[in-house]
XYZ file of N, CA and C in Angstrom:
246
model
N -8.292 1.318 7.898
C -8.085 2.541 8.653
C -6.597 2.814 8.854
N -5.862 1.808 9.259
C -4.427 1.969 9.490
C -3.657 2.270 8.218
N -4.069 1.638 7.113
C -3.395 1.882 5.833
C -3.560 3.346 5.436
N -4.776 3.856 5.564
C -5.033 5.246 5.202
C -4.257 6.226 6.050
N -4.164 5.941 7.343
C -3.403 6.826 8.226
C -1.916 6.808 7.874
N -1.372 5.608 7.632
C 0.040 5.502 7.271
C 0.324 6.237 5.967
N -0.490 5.991 4.948
C -0.253 6.635 3.652
C -0.485 8.142 3.716
N -1.454 8.585 4.485
C -1.672 10.038 4.573
C -0.499 10.727 5.252
N 0.098 10.064 6.235
C 1.281 10.651 6.872
C 2.456 10.693 5.900
N 2.703 9.580 5.219
C 3.814 9.526 4.257
C 3.595 10.520 3.132
N 2.399 10.519 2.556
C 2.123 11.387 1.416
C 2.103 12.852 1.801
N 1.531 13.174 2.937
C 1.393 14.569 3.331
C 2.659 15.193 3.880
N 3.437 14.435 4.633
C 4.609 15.021 5.295
C 5.909 14.797 4.540
N 6.039 13.697 3.840
C 7.319 13.379 3.208
C 7.292 13.506 1.699
N 6.181 13.158 1.073
C 6.183 13.071 -0.386
C 5.397 14.181 -1.074
N 4.597 14.935 -0.353
C 3.766 16.013 -0.923
C 2.917 15.528 -2.088
N 2.287 14.384 -1.925
C 1.412 13.826 -2.956
C 0.018 14.396 -2.761
N -0.568 14.907 -3.855
C -1.874 15.541 -3.722
C -2.781 15.278 -4.924
N -2.536 14.212 -5.683
C -3.427 13.845 -6.778
C -3.733 12.360 -6.695
N -4.828 11.970 -7.322
C -5.226 10.567 -7.315
C -4.195 9.692 -8.013
N -3.702 10.141 -9.162
C -2.786 9.291 -9.937
C -1.448 9.080 -9.242
N -0.888 10.132 -8.647
C 0.377 9.947 -7.936
C 0.170 9.144 -6.653
N -0.972 9.331 -6.001
C -1.297 8.532 -4.825
C -1.482 7.066 -5.175
N -2.107 6.802 -6.325
C -2.317 5.436 -6.791
C -0.986 4.735 -7.040
N -0.099 5.416 -7.738
C 1.215 4.829 -8.043
C 2.040 4.612 -6.777
N 2.087 5.617 -5.934
C 2.885 5.514 -4.704
C 2.288 4.498 -3.743
N 0.965 4.446 -3.650
C 0.314 3.454 -2.806
C 0.596 2.045 -3.283
N 0.629 1.849 -4.605
C 0.943 0.530 -5.152
C 2.379 0.124 -4.827
N 3.289 1.062 -4.923
C 4.698 0.754 -4.626
C 4.873 0.393 -3.158
N 4.317 1.206 -2.269
C 4.436 0.938 -0.836
C 3.715 -0.363 -0.482
N 2.524 -0.559 -1.044
C 1.763 -1.771 -0.779
C 2.465 -3.024 -1.260
N 3.087 -2.942 -2.432
C 3.835 -4.091 -2.934
C 4.986 -4.434 -2.000
N 5.702 -3.411 -1.556
C 6.844 -3.667 -0.672
C 6.398 -4.278 0.657
N 5.350 -3.748 1.236
C 4.846 -4.278 2.502
C 4.327 -5.703 2.305
N 3.528 -5.900 1.265
C 2.993 -7.233 0.999
C 4.070 -8.249 0.702
N 5.070 -7.851 -0.047
C 6.164 -8.755 -0.382
C 6.919 -9.180 0.871
N 7.243 -8.212 1.714
C 7.986 -8.516 2.942
C 7.189 -9.461 3.834
N 5.951 -9.121 4.104
C 5.130 -9.926 5.016
C 4.924 -11.331 4.474
N 4.601 -11.447 3.198
C 4.281 -12.762 2.658
C 5.518 -13.614 2.384
N 6.639 -13.009 2.131
C 7.862 -13.811 2.011
C 8.277 -14.363 3.378
N 8.075 -13.582 4.420
C 8.339 -14.093 5.772
C 7.402 -15.258 6.074
N 6.119 -15.100 5.764
C 5.164 -16.181 5.995
C 5.495 -17.413 5.165
N 5.856 -17.216 3.920
C 6.186 -18.338 3.038
C 7.421 -19.075 3.538
N 8.398 -18.351 4.000
C 9.638 -18.968 4.431
C 9.599 -19.573 5.825
N 8.642 -19.154 6.646
C 8.666 -19.598 8.033
C 7.545 -20.555 8.423
N 6.584 -20.801 7.524
C 5.498 -21.728 7.841
C 5.263 -22.673 6.677
N 4.502 -23.695 6.949
C 4.100 -24.625 5.892
C 2.677 -24.365 5.421
N 2.088 -23.277 5.853
C 0.704 -22.971 5.531
C 0.534 -22.255 4.195
N 1.607 -21.774 3.601
C 1.543 -20.986 2.382
C 2.239 -21.717 1.242
N 1.764 -21.443 0.021
C 2.474 -21.915 -1.162
C 2.773 -20.710 -2.051
N 3.594 -20.894 -3.057
C 4.045 -19.766 -3.876
C 2.898 -19.115 -4.648
N 1.989 -19.919 -5.187
C 0.869 -19.354 -5.950
C -0.006 -18.477 -5.064
N -0.355 -18.986 -3.890
C -1.169 -18.194 -2.976
C -0.462 -16.936 -2.516
N 0.831 -17.039 -2.320
C 1.620 -15.884 -1.898
C 1.622 -14.799 -2.969
N 1.797 -15.177 -4.219
C 1.794 -14.206 -5.322
C 0.430 -13.538 -5.441
N -0.640 -14.319 -5.321
C -1.994 -13.753 -5.404
C -2.234 -12.778 -4.255
N -1.799 -13.146 -3.062
C -1.952 -12.258 -1.904
C -1.181 -10.953 -2.091
N 0.031 -11.032 -2.601
C 0.835 -9.830 -2.834
C 0.152 -8.927 -3.858
N -0.374 -9.512 -4.925
C -1.085 -8.710 -5.932
C -2.335 -8.066 -5.339
N -3.066 -8.808 -4.519
C -4.266 -8.259 -3.886
C -3.943 -7.102 -2.952
N -2.919 -7.275 -2.150
C -2.505 -6.201 -1.242
C -2.044 -4.976 -2.028
N -1.333 -5.204 -3.121
C -0.867 -4.091 -3.950
C -2.052 -3.299 -4.501
N -3.083 -3.999 -4.950
C -4.267 -3.318 -5.496
C -4.986 -2.525 -4.416
N -5.163 -3.115 -3.242
C -5.853 -2.414 -2.149
C -5.076 -1.169 -1.726
N -3.770 -1.311 -1.535
C -2.948 -0.163 -1.139
C -2.945 0.906 -2.233
N -2.971 0.501 -3.499
C -3.017 1.479 -4.591
C -4.308 2.282 -4.538
N -5.434 1.609 -4.337
C -6.711 2.325 -4.267
C -6.765 3.255 -3.059
N -6.308 2.776 -1.923
C -6.281 3.631 -0.731
C -5.336 4.811 -0.960
N -4.194 4.571 -1.568
C -3.258 5.654 -1.868
C -3.856 6.686 -2.804
N -4.600 6.230 -3.804
C -5.263 7.156 -4.714
C -6.284 8.028 -4.002
N -7.068 7.417 -3.130
C -8.072 8.179 -2.384
C -7.403 9.158 -1.426
N -6.359 8.716 -0.755
C -5.633 9.610 0.154
C -5.032 10.784 -0.619
N -4.416 10.510 -1.763
C -3.860 11.579 -2.585
C -4.919 12.567 -3.028
N -6.074 12.053 -3.440
C -7.172 12.910 -3.858
C -7.654 13.788 -2.706
N -7.828 13.199 -1.539
C -8.280 13.970 -0.394
C -7.247 14.987 0.071
N -5.986 14.627 0.047
C -4.953 15.597 0.407
C -4.913 16.757 -0.561
N -5.177 16.493 -1.821
C -5.228 17.574 -2.808
C -6.390 18.505 -2.569
N -7.528 17.964 -2.162
C -8.710 18.797 -1.901
C -8.546 19.613 -0.623
N -7.964 19.026 0.395
C -7.766 19.739 1.660
C -6.731 20.852 1.477
N -5.695 20.589 0.695
C -4.637 21.569 0.493
C -5.072 22.780 -0.306
N -6.166 22.670 -1.080
C -6.637 23.798 -1.898
C -7.396 24.845 -1.136
N -7.838 24.501 0.075
C -8.644 25.461 0.859
C -7.798 26.528 1.481
């Protein structure tokens, strides 16, 4: 829920994204950056993480954010056409 709200605000107010493909690409970029920051902090500050798990987590977050970004872009495009 929070990811969709954040991406819809960014896409609708700042980036004017209104298609699935541009939302997918932009969501992947934002998701990668967020995932990288969070997981590098976790990797560097605790002993609970290892590099392999961190890379897998970053890739997973990137995929989820990309899909949410694509859906948000698609919905913004449909709402904007009315």
